[in-house]
Short mmCIF file of C-alpha atoms in Angstrom, two decimals:
data_model
loop_
_atom_site.label_atom_id
_atom_site.label_comp_id
_atom_site.label_asym_id
_atom_site.label_seq_id
_atom_site.Cartn_x
_atom_site.Cartn_y
_atom_site.Cartn_z
CA MET A 30 172.86 159.37 38.97
CA SER A 31 173.01 159.57 35.19
CA SER A 32 170.12 158.18 33.17
CA ALA A 33 170.62 155.53 30.54
CA PRO A 34 170.71 156.76 26.95
CA ALA A 35 167.32 156.87 25.40
CA SER A 36 166.60 154.24 22.83
CA ALA A 37 164.59 155.15 19.90
CA LEU A 38 161.66 152.89 19.26
CA GLY A 39 160.99 151.89 15.79
CA SER A 40 157.86 153.20 14.31
CA THR A 41 155.18 150.63 13.91
CA SER A 42 152.06 150.93 12.00
CA VAL A 43 148.99 150.60 14.17
CA ARG A 44 145.38 150.36 13.45
CA ARG A 45 143.31 153.46 13.48
CA GLY A 46 142.29 154.23 17.01
CA ALA A 47 145.01 152.03 18.60
CA ALA A 48 147.19 153.39 21.41
CA VAL A 49 150.94 154.10 21.09
CA VAL A 50 153.01 153.44 24.22
CA ALA A 51 156.43 155.12 24.68
CA VAL A 52 158.85 154.97 27.55
CA ALA A 53 160.98 158.07 27.99
CA GLY A 54 162.86 159.14 31.10
CA GLY A 55 161.04 156.53 33.23
CA ALA A 56 157.62 157.96 32.29
CA LEU A 57 154.80 155.94 30.74
CA SER A 58 152.84 157.80 28.11
CA LEU A 59 149.57 156.59 26.52
CA MET A 60 148.61 158.19 23.31
CA GLY A 61 145.68 157.27 21.12
CA SER A 62 143.53 158.61 18.42
CA ALA A 63 140.85 161.06 19.45
CA ALA A 64 137.27 159.81 19.69
CA PRO A 65 135.08 161.03 16.94
CA ALA A 66 132.93 163.99 17.89
CA ALA A 67 129.29 163.28 18.64
CA SER A 68 126.96 164.35 15.95
CA PRO A 69 124.62 167.13 17.04
CA GLN A 70 120.98 166.08 17.73
CA ALA A 71 118.38 167.33 15.39
CA ALA A 72 116.20 170.06 16.83
CA PRO A 73 112.51 169.16 17.30
CA ASP A 74 110.27 170.01 14.48
CA VAL A 75 108.14 172.93 15.55
CA THR A 76 105.52 171.92 13.06
CA ASP A 77 105.11 168.40 14.64
CA VAL A 78 104.82 169.83 18.15
CA ALA A 79 102.16 172.21 17.06
CA ALA A 80 100.28 169.44 15.28
CA ARG A 81 100.33 167.18 18.34
CA SER A 82 99.19 170.02 20.55
CA ALA A 83 96.25 170.58 18.26
CA LEU A 84 94.91 166.97 18.76
CA PRO A 85 91.83 166.77 20.99
CA THR A 86 92.39 165.48 24.54
CA GLN A 87 90.48 162.19 25.35
CA ALA A 88 87.93 162.75 28.10
CA PRO A 89 87.78 160.21 31.03
CA ALA A 90 85.11 157.48 30.84
CA VAL A 91 81.91 158.23 32.71
CA LEU A 92 79.82 155.34 34.24
CA MET A 93 76.17 155.92 33.53
CA LEU A 94 73.85 154.50 36.21
CA PRO A 95 70.19 153.83 35.56
CA ALA A 96 67.89 156.20 37.28
CA VAL A 97 66.06 154.76 40.35
CA GLN A 98 62.42 155.57 40.31
CA PRO A 99 60.78 155.98 43.75
CA VAL A 100 58.08 153.44 44.58
CA VAL A 101 54.80 155.09 45.19
CA PRO A 102 52.49 152.97 47.40
CA ASP A 103 49.14 152.08 46.00
CA ALA A 104 46.63 154.58 47.22
CA ASP A 105 44.03 151.83 47.71
CA VAL A 106 46.31 149.90 50.08
CA LEU A 107 47.00 152.96 52.16
CA ASP A 108 43.37 153.95 52.27
CA ASP A 109 42.02 150.45 53.13
CA PRO A 110 44.48 148.12 55.01
CA ALA A 111 41.71 145.60 55.78
CA PRO A 112 42.67 143.10 53.01
CA LEU A 113 46.27 143.01 54.21
CA VAL A 114 45.22 142.58 57.83
CA LYS A 115 42.82 139.80 56.86
CA ALA A 116 45.52 138.00 54.91
CA VAL A 117 47.84 138.11 57.91
CA GLN A 118 45.09 136.82 60.20
CA LEU A 119 44.32 133.94 57.84
CA ALA A 120 47.99 132.97 57.73
CA GLU A 121 48.21 133.03 61.53
CA GLU A 122 45.05 130.92 61.83
CA GLN A 123 46.44 128.33 59.42
CA ILE A 124 49.67 128.13 61.40
CA ALA A 125 47.71 127.75 64.66
CA ARG A 126 45.52 124.98 63.18
CA ALA A 127 48.56 123.13 61.89
CA GLU A 128 50.17 123.33 65.33
CA GLU A 129 46.99 122.07 67.02
CA GLU A 130 46.73 119.16 64.59
CA ARG A 131 50.38 118.26 65.17
CA ALA A 132 49.95 118.35 68.95
CA ALA A 133 46.76 116.27 68.73
CA ALA A 134 48.49 113.70 66.53
CA GLU A 135 51.39 113.43 68.99
CA ALA A 136 48.95 113.04 71.89
CA ARG A 137 47.05 110.29 70.06
CA ALA A 138 50.28 108.49 69.22
CA ALA A 139 51.43 108.67 72.85
CA GLN A 140 48.05 107.43 74.09
CA GLU A 141 48.03 104.56 71.61
CA ALA A 142 51.57 103.59 72.61
CA GLU A 143 50.62 103.70 76.30
CA GLN A 144 47.52 101.60 75.66
CA ALA A 145 49.52 99.09 73.64
CA ALA A 146 52.05 98.78 76.47
CA ALA A 147 49.23 98.31 79.00
CA ASP A 148 47.58 95.66 76.83
CA ALA A 149 50.86 93.81 76.45
CA ALA A 150 51.46 93.92 80.21
CA GLU A 151 47.92 92.71 80.89
CA ALA A 152 48.29 89.86 78.41
CA GLU A 153 51.58 88.84 79.99
CA ARG A 154 50.03 89.01 83.45
CA ARG A 155 47.10 86.85 82.37
CA VAL A 156 49.47 84.23 81.05
CA SER A 157 51.46 84.26 84.27
CA VAL A 158 48.45 84.02 86.60
CA SER A 159 46.67 81.39 84.54
CA ALA A 160 49.73 79.20 84.16
CA ASP A 161 50.14 76.16 86.39
CA CYS A 162 52.23 77.37 89.33
CA GLY A 163 52.27 73.96 90.99
CA LEU A 164 49.52 74.84 93.45
CA ASP A 165 47.85 71.72 94.85
CA THR A 166 44.15 72.18 94.15
CA GLY A 167 43.42 68.65 95.36
CA GLN A 168 43.16 70.09 98.87
CA LEU A 169 39.94 71.82 97.76
CA GLY A 170 38.03 68.58 97.57
CA ALA A 171 35.11 68.14 95.19
CA VAL A 172 34.52 71.81 94.41
CA ARG A 173 32.93 72.90 91.14
CA ASP A 174 35.26 73.08 88.17
CA PHE A 175 34.88 76.85 87.75
CA VAL A 176 35.56 77.26 91.48
CA ARG A 177 38.74 75.21 91.18
CA GLU A 178 39.91 77.25 88.17
CA ALA A 179 39.26 80.56 89.93
CA GLY A 180 40.98 79.28 93.07
CA GLU A 181 44.05 78.30 91.07
CA VAL A 182 44.24 81.70 89.34
CA LEU A 183 43.95 83.67 92.59
CA GLY A 184 46.13 81.27 94.57
CA CYS A 185 48.95 81.45 92.02
CA ARG A 186 48.62 85.20 91.68
CA TYR A 187 49.01 85.88 95.42
CA GLY A 188 51.25 83.01 96.43
CA VAL A 189 48.72 81.06 98.47
CA SER A 190 49.82 77.58 99.47
CA THR A 191 46.89 76.49 101.65
CA MET A 192 43.25 76.59 100.54
CA TYR A 193 40.11 74.91 101.87
CA GLY A 194 37.14 74.06 99.73
CA VAL A 195 34.47 71.49 100.50
CA ALA A 196 33.88 71.21 104.22
CA GLY A 197 31.04 70.94 106.67
CA ARG A 198 29.82 74.06 108.45
CA ALA A 199 27.47 74.48 111.35
CA GLY A 200 25.74 77.50 109.86
CA ALA A 201 24.70 78.51 106.37
CA SER A 202 27.67 78.27 104.02
CA ASP A 203 28.63 77.61 100.41
CA HIS A 204 31.44 75.26 101.45
CA PRO A 205 29.38 72.05 101.63
CA ALA A 206 28.11 72.65 98.07
CA GLY A 207 31.63 73.08 96.70
CA LYS A 208 31.06 76.74 95.82
CA ALA A 209 33.44 78.47 98.27
CA ILE A 210 37.17 78.65 99.01
CA ASP A 211 39.06 79.87 102.07
CA PHE A 212 42.48 81.31 101.11
CA MET A 213 44.79 81.15 104.15
CA ILE A 214 46.90 84.29 103.79
CA GLY A 215 48.63 87.17 105.59
CA ARG A 216 47.43 90.76 105.93
CA THR A 217 49.20 92.44 103.00
CA ALA A 218 48.67 89.68 100.45
CA GLY A 219 45.13 89.19 101.78
CA ASP A 220 44.29 92.86 101.12
CA GLY A 221 45.45 92.44 97.53
CA LEU A 222 43.59 89.18 96.96
CA ALA A 223 40.33 90.49 98.46
CA ASP A 224 40.55 93.70 96.40
CA CYS A 225 41.28 91.71 93.22
CA ALA A 226 38.29 89.44 93.88
CA VAL A 227 35.97 92.42 94.36
CA ARG A 228 37.24 94.06 91.16
CA ASN A 229 36.62 90.88 89.18
CA MET A 230 33.41 89.53 90.64
CA ASP A 231 31.80 89.11 87.21
CA ALA A 232 34.95 87.77 85.58
CA LEU A 233 35.34 85.08 88.26
CA GLY A 234 31.64 84.44 88.96
CA ILE A 235 31.94 85.62 92.58
CA SER A 236 28.85 86.25 94.70
CA TYR A 237 30.55 87.76 97.78
CA VAL A 238 33.89 88.18 99.58
CA ILE A 239 34.59 88.14 103.35
CA TRP A 240 37.86 89.52 104.79
CA ARG A 241 38.75 90.77 108.28
CA GLN A 242 35.20 90.82 109.65
CA ARG A 243 33.80 92.63 106.60
CA ILE A 244 31.68 91.45 103.69
CA ASN A 245 31.41 92.79 100.13
CA THR A 246 28.64 91.65 97.79
CA GLY A 247 29.58 94.15 95.09
CA SER A 248 28.21 97.29 96.76
CA GLY A 249 31.14 98.06 99.03
CA TRP A 250 32.53 96.73 102.28
CA GLU A 251 30.17 96.32 105.24
CA PRO A 252 31.09 95.34 108.82
CA MET A 253 30.08 91.95 110.25
CA GLU A 254 29.28 90.84 113.76
CA ASP A 255 32.02 89.57 116.02
CA ARG A 256 32.06 85.78 115.89
CA GLY A 257 34.52 85.44 118.73
CA GLY A 258 37.78 84.35 117.09
CA ILE A 259 40.49 85.13 114.53
CA THR A 260 39.45 82.44 112.09
CA ALA A 261 35.72 82.90 112.71
CA ASN A 262 36.10 86.63 111.98
CA HIS A 263 38.15 85.88 108.82
CA MET A 264 41.28 87.61 110.08
CA ASP A 265 43.62 84.91 108.76
CA HIS A 266 41.90 83.97 105.51
CA VAL A 267 39.86 85.42 102.65
CA HIS A 268 36.55 83.67 102.06
CA ILE A 269 35.16 83.78 98.51
CA SER A 270 31.83 82.31 97.44
CA PHE A 271 31.05 81.60 93.77
CA ASP A 272 27.73 81.21 91.99
CA SER A 273 28.70 80.69 88.34
CA ALA A 274 31.56 80.43 85.89
CA GLY A 275 33.15 83.67 84.71
CA SER A 276 35.39 84.66 81.82
CA GLY A 277 38.52 84.35 83.94
CA ASP A 278 39.98 87.59 82.51
CA LEU A 279 41.31 89.50 85.51
CA SER A 280 41.81 93.26 85.48
CA GLY A 281 43.30 95.65 88.00
CA CYS A 282 45.30 93.04 89.89
#
């Protein structure tokens, strides 16, 4: 196959450094101006190198620490430890005294609180036993006023509903003079009432107490002779004789 006749391209002015493209025989050619040659680098100045080498080299920083001086114990302390020992003993004694004072203060506070609670309970009890519980004291007859008051206090305190005061007796007795009361009561409550009366003989103006064939004039319980019956032997009632008015302030019951 024959190639087409080559066509001459007109010359065209190009800028310096621009490429010229020509097509010839089906080949693409790129032609351009050559790049300018690199300028040679200047050689290092031997004089500058030598000068820099001659500069002194900077030494690394050094951290200076203060010198630690050893502590030399006082020769007097080593030779005589008594002052130090005494100081320690005094400190320990002060601590011990402070602890004792604290414990004593706590004990006093606890005792005072306990006493205050006991006083409050006693005051409340006195109010309750001295209050009118509805007990009929008219059944006592013409007893002395202080006997009636004591009978009401004890009767209300131990739940007695039946009491006998003035009455005739065959033998010697305080009943005819209105200075005695028989509290009709059971065993358990009777034990409590008799014990309360003995504890408060002065407060209630009591001269003696008889209960379950025993008598107590303030020196302890003593047995009595057998009188032949439950009532005669005071098995079903507490007998209390009075000789004077008391304060009425019960304690221990």
